[in-house]
PDB file of C-alpha atoms and ligand atoms in Angstrom:
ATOM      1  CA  UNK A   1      23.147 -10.244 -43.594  1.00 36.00           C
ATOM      2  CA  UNK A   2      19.239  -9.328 -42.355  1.00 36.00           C
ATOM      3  CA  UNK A   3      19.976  -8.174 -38.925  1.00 37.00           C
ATOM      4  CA  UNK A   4      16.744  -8.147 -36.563  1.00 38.00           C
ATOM      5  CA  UNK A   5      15.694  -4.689 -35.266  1.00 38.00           C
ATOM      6  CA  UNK A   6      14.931  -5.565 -31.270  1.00 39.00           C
ATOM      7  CA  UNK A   7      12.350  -3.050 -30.491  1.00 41.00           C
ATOM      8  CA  UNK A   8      13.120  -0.273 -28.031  1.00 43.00           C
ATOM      9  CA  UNK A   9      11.373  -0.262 -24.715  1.00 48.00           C
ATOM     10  CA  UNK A  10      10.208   3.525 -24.199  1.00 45.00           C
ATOM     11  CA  UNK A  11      10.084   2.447 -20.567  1.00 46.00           C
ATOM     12  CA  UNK A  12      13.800   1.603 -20.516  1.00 50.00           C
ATOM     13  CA  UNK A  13      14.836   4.229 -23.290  1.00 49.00           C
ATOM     14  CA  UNK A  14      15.511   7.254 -20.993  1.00 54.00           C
ATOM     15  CA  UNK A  15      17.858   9.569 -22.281  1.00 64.00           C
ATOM     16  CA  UNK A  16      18.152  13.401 -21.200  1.00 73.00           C
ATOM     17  CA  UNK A  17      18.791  13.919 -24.889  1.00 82.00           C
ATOM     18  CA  UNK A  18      15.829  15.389 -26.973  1.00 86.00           C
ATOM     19  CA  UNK A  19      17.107  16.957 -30.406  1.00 85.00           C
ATOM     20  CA  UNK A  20      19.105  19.366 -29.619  1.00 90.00           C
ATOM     21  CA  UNK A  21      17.310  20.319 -26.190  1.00 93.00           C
ATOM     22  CA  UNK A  22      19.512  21.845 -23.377  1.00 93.00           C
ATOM     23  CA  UNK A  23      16.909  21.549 -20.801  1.00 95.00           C
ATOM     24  CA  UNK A  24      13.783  19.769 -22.083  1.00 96.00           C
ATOM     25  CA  UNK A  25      13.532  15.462 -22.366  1.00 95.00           C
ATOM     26  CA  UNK A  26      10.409  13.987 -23.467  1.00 95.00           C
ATOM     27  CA  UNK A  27      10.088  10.660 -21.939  1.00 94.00           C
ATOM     28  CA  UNK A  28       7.268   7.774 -21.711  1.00 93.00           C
ATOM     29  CA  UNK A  29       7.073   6.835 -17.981  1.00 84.00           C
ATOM     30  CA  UNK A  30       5.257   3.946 -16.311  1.00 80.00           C
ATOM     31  CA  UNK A  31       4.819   6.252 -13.239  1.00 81.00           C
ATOM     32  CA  UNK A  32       3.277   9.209 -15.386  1.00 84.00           C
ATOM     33  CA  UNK A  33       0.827   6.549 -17.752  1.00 88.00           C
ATOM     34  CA  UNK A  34       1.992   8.388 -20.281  1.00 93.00           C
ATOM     35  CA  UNK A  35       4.312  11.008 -22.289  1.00 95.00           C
ATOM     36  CA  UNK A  36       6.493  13.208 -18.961  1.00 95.00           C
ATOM     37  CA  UNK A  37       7.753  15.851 -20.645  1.00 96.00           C
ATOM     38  CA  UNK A  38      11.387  16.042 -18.345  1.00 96.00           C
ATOM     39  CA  UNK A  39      13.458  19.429 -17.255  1.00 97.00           C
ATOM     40  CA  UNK A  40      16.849  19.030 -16.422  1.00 94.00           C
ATOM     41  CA  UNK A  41      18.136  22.636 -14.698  1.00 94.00           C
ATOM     42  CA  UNK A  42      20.711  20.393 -13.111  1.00 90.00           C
ATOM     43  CA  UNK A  43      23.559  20.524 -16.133  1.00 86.00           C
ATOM     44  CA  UNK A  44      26.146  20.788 -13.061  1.00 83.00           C
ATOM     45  CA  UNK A  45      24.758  17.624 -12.006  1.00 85.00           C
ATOM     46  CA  UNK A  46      25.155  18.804  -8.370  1.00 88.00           C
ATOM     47  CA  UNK A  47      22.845  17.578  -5.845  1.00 93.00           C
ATOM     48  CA  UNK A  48      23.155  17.223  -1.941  1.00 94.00           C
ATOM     49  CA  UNK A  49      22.381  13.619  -1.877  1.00 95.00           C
ATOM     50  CA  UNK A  50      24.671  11.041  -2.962  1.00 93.00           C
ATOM     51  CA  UNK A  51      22.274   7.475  -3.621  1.00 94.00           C
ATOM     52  CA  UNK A  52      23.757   3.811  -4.002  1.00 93.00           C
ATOM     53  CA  UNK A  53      20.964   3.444  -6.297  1.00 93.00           C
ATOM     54  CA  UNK A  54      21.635   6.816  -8.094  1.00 92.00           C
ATOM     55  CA  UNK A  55      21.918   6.240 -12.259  1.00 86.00           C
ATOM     56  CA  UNK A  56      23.512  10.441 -13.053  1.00 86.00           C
ATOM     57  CA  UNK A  57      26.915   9.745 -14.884  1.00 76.00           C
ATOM     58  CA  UNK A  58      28.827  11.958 -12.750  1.00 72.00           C
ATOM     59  CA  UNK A  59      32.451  11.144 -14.275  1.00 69.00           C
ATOM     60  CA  UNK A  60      32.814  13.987 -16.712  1.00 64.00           C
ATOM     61  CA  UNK A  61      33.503  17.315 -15.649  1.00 54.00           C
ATOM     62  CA  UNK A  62      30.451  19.684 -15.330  1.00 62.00           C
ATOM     63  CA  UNK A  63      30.119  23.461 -14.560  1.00 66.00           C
ATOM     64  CA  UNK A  64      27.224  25.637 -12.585  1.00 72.00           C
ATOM     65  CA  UNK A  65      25.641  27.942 -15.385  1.00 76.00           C
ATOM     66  CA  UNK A  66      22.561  30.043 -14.774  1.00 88.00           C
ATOM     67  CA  UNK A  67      19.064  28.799 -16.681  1.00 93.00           C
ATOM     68  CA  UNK A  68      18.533  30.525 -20.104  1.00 96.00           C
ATOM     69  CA  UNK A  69      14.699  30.835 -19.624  1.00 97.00           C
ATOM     70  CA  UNK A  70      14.308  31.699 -22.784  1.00 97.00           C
ATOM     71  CA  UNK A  71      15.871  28.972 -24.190  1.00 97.00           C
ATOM     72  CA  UNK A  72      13.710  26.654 -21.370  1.00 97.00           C
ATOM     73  CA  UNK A  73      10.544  28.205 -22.972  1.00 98.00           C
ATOM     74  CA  UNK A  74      11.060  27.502 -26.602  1.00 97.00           C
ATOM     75  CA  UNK A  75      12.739  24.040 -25.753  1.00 97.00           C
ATOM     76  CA  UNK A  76       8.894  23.263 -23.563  1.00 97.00           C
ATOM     77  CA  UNK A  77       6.944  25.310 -26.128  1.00 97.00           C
ATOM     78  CA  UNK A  78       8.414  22.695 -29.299  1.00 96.00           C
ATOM     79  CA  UNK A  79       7.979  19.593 -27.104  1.00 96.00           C
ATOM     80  CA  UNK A  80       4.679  20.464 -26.554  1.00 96.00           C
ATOM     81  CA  UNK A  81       3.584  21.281 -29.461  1.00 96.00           C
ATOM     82  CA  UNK A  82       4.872  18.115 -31.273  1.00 95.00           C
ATOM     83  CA  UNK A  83       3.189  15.924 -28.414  1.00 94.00           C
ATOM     84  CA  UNK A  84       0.083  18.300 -28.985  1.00 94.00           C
ATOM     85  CA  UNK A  85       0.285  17.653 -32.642  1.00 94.00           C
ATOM     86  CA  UNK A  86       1.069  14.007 -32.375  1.00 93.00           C
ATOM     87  CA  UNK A  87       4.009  14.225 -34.234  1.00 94.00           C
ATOM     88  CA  UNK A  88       6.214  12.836 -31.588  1.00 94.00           C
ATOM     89  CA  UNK A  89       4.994   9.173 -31.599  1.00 93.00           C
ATOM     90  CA  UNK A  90       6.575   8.916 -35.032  1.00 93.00           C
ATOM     91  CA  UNK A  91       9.952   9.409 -33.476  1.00 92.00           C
ATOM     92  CA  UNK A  92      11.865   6.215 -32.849  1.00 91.00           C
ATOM     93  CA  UNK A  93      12.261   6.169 -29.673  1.00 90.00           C
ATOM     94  CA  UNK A  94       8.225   6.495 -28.931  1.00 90.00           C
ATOM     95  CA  UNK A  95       6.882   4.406 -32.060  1.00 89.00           C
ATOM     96  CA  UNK A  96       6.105   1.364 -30.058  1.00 90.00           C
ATOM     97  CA  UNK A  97       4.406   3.505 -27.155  1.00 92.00           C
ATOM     98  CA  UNK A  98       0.973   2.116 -26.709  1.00 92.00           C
ATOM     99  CA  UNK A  99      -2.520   3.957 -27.775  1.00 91.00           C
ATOM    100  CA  UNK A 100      -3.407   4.214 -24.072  1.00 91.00           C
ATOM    101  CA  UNK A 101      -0.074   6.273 -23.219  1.00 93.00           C
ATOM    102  CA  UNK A 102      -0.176   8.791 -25.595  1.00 93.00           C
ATOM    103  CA  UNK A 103      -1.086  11.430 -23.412  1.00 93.00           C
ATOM    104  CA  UNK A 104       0.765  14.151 -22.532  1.00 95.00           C
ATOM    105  CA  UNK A 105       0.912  13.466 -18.249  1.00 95.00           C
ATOM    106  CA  UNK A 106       2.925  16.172 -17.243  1.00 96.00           C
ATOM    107  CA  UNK A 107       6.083  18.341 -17.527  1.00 97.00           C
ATOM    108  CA  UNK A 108       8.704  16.935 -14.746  1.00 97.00           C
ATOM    109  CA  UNK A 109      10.853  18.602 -12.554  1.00 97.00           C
ATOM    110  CA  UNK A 110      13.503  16.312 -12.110  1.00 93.00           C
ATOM    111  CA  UNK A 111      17.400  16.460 -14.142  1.00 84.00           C
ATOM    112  CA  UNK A 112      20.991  15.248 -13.410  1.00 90.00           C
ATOM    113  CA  UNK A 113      20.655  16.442  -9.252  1.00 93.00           C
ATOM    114  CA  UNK A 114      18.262  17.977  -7.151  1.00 95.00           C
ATOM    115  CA  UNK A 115      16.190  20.661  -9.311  1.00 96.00           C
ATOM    116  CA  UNK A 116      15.493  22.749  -6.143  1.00 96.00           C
ATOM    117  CA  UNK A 117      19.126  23.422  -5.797  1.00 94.00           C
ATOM    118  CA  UNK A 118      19.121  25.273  -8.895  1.00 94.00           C
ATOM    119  CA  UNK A 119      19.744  29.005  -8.037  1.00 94.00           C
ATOM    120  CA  UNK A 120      16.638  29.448 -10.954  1.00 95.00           C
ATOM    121  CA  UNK A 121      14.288  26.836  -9.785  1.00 97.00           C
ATOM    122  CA  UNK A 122      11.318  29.044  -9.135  1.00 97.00           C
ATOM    123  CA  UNK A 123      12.017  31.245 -12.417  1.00 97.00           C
ATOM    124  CA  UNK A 124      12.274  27.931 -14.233  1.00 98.00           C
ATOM    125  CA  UNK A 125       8.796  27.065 -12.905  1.00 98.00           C
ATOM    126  CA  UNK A 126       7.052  30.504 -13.761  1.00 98.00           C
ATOM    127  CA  UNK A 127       8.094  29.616 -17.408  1.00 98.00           C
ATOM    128  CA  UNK A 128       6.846  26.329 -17.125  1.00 98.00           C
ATOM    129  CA  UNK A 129       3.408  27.627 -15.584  1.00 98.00           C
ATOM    130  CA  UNK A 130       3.304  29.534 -18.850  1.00 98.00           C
ATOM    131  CA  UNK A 131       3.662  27.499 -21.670  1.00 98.00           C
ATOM    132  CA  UNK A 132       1.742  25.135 -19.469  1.00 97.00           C
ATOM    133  CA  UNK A 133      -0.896  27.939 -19.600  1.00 96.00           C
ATOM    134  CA  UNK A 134      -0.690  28.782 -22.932  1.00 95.00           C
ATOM    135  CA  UNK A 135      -0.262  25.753 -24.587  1.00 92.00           C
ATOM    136  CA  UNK A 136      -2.221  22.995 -22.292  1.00 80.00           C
ATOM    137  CA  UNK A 137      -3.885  20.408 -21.966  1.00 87.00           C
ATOM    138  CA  UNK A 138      -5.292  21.728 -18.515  1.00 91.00           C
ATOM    139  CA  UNK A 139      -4.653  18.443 -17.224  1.00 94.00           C
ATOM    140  CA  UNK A 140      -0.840  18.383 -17.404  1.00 96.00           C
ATOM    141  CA  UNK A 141       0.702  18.928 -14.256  1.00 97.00           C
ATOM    142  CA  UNK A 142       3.392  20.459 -12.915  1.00 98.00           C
ATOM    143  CA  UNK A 143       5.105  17.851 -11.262  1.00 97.00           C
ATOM    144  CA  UNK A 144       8.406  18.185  -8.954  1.00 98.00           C
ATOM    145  CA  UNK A 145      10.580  14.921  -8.300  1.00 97.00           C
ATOM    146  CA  UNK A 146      12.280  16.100  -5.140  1.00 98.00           C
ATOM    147  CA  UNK A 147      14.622  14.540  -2.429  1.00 98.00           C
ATOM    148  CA  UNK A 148      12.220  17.539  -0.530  1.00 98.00           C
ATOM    149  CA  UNK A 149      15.242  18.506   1.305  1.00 98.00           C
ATOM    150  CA  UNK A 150      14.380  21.935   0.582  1.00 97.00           C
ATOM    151  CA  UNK A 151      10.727  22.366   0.249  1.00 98.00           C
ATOM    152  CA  UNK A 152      11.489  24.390   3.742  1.00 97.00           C
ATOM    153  CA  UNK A 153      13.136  27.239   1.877  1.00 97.00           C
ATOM    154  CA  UNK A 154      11.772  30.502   1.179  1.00 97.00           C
ATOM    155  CA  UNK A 155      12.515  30.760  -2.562  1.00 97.00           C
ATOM    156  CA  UNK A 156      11.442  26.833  -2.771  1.00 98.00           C
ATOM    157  CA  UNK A 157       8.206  27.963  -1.179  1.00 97.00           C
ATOM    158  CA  UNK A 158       7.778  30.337  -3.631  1.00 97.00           C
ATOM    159  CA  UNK A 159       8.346  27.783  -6.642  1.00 98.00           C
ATOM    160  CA  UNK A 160       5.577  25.755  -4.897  1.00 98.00           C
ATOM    161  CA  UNK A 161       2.764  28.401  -4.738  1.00 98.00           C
ATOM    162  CA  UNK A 162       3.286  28.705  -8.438  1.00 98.00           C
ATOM    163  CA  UNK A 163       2.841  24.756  -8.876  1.00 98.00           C
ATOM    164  CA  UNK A 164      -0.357  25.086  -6.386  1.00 98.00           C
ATOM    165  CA  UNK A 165      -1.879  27.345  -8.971  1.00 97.00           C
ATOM    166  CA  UNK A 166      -1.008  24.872 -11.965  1.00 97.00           C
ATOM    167  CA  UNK A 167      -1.806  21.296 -11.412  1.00 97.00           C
ATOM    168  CA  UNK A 168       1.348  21.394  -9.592  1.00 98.00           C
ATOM    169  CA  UNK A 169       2.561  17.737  -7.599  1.00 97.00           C
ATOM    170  CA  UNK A 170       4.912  16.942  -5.417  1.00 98.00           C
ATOM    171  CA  UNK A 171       6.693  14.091  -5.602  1.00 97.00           C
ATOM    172  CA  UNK A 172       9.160  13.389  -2.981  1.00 98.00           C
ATOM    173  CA  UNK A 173      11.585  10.723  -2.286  1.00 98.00           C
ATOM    174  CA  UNK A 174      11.327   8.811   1.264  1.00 98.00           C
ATOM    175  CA  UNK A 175      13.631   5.812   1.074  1.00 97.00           C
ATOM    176  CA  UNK A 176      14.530   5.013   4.910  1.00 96.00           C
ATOM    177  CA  UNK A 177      13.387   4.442   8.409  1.00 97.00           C
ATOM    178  CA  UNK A 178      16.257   5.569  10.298  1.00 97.00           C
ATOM    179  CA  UNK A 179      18.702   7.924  10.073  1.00 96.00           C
ATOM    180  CA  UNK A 180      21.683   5.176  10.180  1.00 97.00           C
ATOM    181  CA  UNK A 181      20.100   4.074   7.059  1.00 97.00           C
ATOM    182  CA  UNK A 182      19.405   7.358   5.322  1.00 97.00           C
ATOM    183  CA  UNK A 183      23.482   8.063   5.726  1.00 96.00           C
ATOM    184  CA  UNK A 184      24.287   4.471   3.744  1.00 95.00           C
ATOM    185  CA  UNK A 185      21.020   4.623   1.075  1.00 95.00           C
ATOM    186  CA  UNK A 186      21.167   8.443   0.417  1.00 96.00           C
ATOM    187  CA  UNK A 187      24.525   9.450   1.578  1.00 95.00           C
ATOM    188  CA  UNK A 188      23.388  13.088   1.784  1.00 96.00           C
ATOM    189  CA  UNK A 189      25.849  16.203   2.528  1.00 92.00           C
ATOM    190  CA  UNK A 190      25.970  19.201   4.344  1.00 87.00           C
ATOM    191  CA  UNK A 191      24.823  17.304   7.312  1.00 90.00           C
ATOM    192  CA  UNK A 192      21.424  16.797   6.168  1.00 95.00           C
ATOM    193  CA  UNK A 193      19.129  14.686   7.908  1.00 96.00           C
ATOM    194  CA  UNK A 194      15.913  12.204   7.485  1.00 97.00           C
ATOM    195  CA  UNK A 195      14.515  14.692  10.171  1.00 97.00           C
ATOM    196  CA  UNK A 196      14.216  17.889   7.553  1.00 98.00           C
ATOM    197  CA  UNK A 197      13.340  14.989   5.392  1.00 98.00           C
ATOM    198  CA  UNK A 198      10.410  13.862   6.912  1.00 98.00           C
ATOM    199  CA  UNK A 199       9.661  17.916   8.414  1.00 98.00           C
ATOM    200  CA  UNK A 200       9.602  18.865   5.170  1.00 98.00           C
ATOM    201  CA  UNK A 201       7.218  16.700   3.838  1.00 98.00           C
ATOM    202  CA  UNK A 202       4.696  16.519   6.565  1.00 98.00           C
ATOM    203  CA  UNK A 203       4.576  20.248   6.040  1.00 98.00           C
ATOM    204  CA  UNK A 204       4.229  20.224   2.695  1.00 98.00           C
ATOM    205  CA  UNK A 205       1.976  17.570   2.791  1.00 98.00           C
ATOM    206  CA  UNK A 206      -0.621  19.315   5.396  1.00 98.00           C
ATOM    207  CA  UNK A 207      -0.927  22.096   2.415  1.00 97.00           C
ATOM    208  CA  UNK A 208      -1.524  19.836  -0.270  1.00 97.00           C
ATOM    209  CA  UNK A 209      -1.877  16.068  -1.581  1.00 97.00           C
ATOM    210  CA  UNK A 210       1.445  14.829  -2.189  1.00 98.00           C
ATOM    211  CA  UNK A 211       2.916  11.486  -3.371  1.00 98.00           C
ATOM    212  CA  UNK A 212       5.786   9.924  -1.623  1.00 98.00           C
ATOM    213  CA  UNK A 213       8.475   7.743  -3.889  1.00 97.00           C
ATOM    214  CA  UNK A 214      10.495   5.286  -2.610  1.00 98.00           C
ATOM    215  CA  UNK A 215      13.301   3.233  -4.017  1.00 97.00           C
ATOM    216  CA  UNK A 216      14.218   0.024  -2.139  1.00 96.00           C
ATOM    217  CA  UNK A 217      17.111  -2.345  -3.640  1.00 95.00           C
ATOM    218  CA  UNK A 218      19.706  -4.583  -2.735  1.00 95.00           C
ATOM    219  CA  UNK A 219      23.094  -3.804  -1.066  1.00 94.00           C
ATOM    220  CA  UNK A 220      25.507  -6.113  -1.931  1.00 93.00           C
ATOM    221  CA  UNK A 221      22.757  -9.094  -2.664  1.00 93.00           C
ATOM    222  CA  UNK A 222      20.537  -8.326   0.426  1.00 95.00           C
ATOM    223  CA  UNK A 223      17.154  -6.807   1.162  1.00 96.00           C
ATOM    224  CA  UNK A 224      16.532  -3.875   3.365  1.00 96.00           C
ATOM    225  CA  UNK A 225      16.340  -5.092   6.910  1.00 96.00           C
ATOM    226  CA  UNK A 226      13.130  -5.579   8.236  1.00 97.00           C
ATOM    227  CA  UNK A 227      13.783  -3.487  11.042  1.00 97.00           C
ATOM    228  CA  UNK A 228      14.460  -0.723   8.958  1.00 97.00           C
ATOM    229  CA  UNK A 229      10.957  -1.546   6.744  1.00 97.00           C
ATOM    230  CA  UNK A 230       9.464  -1.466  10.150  1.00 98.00           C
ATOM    231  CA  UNK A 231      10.717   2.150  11.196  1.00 98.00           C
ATOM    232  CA  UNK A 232       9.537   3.437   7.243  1.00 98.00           C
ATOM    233  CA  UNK A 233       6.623   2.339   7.945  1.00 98.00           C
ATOM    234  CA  UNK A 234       6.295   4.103  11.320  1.00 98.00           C
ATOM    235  CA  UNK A 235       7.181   7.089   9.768  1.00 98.00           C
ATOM    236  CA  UNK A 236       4.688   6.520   7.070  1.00 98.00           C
ATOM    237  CA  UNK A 237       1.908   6.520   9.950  1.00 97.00           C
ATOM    238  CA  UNK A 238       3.829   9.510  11.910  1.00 98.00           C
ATOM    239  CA  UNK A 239       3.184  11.593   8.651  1.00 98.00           C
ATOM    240  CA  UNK A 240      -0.680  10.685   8.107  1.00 98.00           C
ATOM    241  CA  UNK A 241      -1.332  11.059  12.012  1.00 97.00           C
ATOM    242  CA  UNK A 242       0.197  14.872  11.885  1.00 98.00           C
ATOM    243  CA  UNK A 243      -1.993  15.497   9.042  1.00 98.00           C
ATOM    244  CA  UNK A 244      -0.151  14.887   5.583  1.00 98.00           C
ATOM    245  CA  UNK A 245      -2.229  13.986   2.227  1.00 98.00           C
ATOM    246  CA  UNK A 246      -0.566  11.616   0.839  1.00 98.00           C
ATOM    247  CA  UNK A 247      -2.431  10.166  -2.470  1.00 97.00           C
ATOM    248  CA  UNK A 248       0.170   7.723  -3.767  1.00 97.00           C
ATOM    249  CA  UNK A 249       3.447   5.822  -2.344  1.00 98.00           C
ATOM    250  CA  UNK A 250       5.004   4.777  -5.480  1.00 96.00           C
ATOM    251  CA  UNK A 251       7.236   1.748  -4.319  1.00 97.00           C
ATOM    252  CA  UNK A 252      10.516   1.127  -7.209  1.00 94.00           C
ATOM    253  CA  UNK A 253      13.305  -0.322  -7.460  1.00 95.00           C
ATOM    254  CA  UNK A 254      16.452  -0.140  -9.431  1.00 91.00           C
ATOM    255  CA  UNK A 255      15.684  -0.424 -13.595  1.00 84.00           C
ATOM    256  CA  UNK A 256      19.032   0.749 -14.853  1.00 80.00           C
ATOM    257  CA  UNK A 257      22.892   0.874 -13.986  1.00 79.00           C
ATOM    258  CA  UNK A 258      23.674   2.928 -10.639  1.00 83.00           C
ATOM    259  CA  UNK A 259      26.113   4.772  -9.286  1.00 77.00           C
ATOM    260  CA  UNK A 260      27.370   1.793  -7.068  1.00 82.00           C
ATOM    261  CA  UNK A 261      27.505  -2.259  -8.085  1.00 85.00           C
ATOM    262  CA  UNK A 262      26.535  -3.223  -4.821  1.00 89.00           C
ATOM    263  CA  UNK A 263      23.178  -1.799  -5.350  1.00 91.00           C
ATOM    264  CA  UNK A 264      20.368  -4.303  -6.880  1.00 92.00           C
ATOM    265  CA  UNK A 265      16.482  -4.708  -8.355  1.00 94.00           C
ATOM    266  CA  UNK A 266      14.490  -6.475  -5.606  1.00 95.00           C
ATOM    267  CA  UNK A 267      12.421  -8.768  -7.573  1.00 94.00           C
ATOM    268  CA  UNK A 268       9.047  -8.656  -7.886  1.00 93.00           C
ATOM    269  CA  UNK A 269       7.936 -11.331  -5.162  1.00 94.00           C
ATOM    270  CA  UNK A 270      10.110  -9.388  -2.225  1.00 95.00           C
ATOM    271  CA  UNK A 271       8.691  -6.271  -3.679  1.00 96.00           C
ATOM    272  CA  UNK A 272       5.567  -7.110  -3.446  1.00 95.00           C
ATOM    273  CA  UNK A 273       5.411  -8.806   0.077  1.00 96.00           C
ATOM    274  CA  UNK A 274       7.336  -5.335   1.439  1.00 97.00           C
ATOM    275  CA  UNK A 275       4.292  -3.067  -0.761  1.00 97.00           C
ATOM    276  CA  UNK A 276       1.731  -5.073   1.488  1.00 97.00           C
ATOM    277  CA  UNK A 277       3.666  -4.397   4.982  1.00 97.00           C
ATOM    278  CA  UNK A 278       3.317  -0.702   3.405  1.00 97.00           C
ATOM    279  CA  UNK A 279      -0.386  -0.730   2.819  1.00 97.00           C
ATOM    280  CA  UNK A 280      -1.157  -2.309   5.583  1.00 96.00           C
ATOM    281  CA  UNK A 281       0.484   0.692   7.193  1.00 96.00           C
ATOM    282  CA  UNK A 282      -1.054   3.388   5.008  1.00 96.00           C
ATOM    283  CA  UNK A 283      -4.381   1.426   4.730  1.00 95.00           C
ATOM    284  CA  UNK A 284      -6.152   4.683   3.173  1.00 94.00           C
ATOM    285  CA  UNK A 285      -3.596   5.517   0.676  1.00 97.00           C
ATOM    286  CA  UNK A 286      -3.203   4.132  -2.642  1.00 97.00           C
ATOM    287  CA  UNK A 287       0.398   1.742  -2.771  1.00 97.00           C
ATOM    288  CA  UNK A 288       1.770   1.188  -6.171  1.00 96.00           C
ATOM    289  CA  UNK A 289       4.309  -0.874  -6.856  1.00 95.00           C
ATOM    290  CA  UNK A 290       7.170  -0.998  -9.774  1.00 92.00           C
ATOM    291  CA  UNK A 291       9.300  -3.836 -10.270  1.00 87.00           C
ATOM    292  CA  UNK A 292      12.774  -3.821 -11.945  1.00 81.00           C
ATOM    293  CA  UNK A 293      11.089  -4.565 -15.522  1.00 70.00           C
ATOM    294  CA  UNK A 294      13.619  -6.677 -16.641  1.00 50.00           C
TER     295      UNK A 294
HETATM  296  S1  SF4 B 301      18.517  12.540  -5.067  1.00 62.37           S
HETATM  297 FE1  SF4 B 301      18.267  11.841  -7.184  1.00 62.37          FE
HETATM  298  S2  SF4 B 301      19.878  12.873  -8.377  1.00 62.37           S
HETATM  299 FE2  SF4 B 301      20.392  13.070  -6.187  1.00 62.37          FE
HETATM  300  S3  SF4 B 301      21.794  11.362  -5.818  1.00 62.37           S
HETATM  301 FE3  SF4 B 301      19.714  10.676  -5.267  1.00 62.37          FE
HETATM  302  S4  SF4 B 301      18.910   9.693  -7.132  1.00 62.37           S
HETATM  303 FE4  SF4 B 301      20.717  10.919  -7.733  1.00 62.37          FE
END
């Protein structure tokens, strides 16, 4: 029997798997507009948040490992080259990409946890800088997907000065209004709280442009409470009045399975009518919104 291939959607197709890659995951991502060439330094899968909304497999057992670099710089230096080359639209996974997205965006900070918890982070992003470097475009960035817990820390600091001097780009994740809400959404540990949250990226923010990403969904059928899209919003304007550069807010919600079933896509209407309560909040900053895709 003729079985009908169903095309893959590179948008949905988002494995951490690349060849035989340890660290490196070329993906094609709505948010990038193009080809975001992943690093996952999080094998342990550790990270100090716990998210309803979160979709890391955590039910095998995982161990902490230092980063080969070397290893990290080959696996960057081949997926470059075959996106340089072209090559890697003929693999299946990419062959339906569009013309328009077959650009190589950036290489991605952003694995199985929280990459600034790796021990290695800043190493990791030396090595980075320097196949960046060698191997270009210029206009790849450097871009860090961050809970930006601990953009406060020396060593992260360090990491960030490196990005600074290579198209680097925050993005960090601001779900919440309130702290109540920040315990149930990102359930972090180590008593860590949407204070440093918002601390953190105010000051990283006053050094350079950042873009903020936030997830909203459904717990248990039902949309955030307005109060609590009132109090994000506050803290939206609390971070441009102290002086933060924000260029994008990149407003999601869930695409694939997540850690918990009573967390939900908002569809595209509720989305939408929550992205305008945002702009008109953030009047001067661009709002961009995501919907579920399905
Ligand atoms: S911060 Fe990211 S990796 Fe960590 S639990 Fe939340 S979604 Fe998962």
């Amino acid at each position: 029997m003729n079985k009908k291939s169903t095309p893959i959607n590179p948008f949905a197709d988002h494995p951490r798997l690349w060849r035989n890659c340890r660290y490196v995951y070329p993906v094609v991502s709505r948010r990038a507009e193009g080809l975001s060439i992943g690093v996952n330094l999080n094998h342990d899968q550790f990270c100090n948040f716990g998210c309803l909304y979160c979709q890391v497999d955590r039910s095998g057992a995982c161990s902490r490992e230092s980063i080969d670099i070397k290893l990290f710089t080959e696996e960057l230096t081949l997926a470059l080259d075959e996106a340089n080359s072209g090559r890697i639209w003929q693999e299946p996974r990419f062959a339906n990409v569009a013309q328009a997205l077959r650009r190589v965006n950036d290489i991605a900070f952003s694995g199985d946890g929280e990459p600034t918890i790796c021990p290695d982070f800043a190493q990791a992003v030396s090595a980075a800088a320097l196949v960046r470097e060698r191997m270009g475009p210029p206009s790849v960035k450097l871009v860090l997907i961050t809970n930006a817990t601990l953009l406060h820390q020396p060593r992260v600091q360090r990491a960030l000065a490196i990005m600074d001097r290579n198209n680097g780009e925050i993005w960090a994740k601001l779900d919440c209004g309130t702290d109540d809400f920040f315990r149930r959404v990102n359930n972090p540990i180590g008593g860590v709280t949407l204070k440093r949250v918002l601390d953190n990226i105010l000051e990283s923010a006053r050094q350079r442009e950042i873009v903020i990403q936030t997830l909203l969904f459904k717990i248990d059928g039902q949309l955030p409470p307005q109060s609590e899209i009132d109090a994000y919003c506050r803290n939206i304007g609390k971070l441009l009045e102290g002086g933060a550069q924000i260029r994008t807010i990149q407003i999601h919600t869930v695409a694939r399975r997540t850690a918990s079933p009573s967390a939900g896509a908002i569809d595209d209407g509720d989305l939408a009518a929550i992205s305008e309560q945002v702009k008109a909040a953030a009047p001067t900053v661009q709002v961009k919104v995501y919907g579920s895709g399905k």
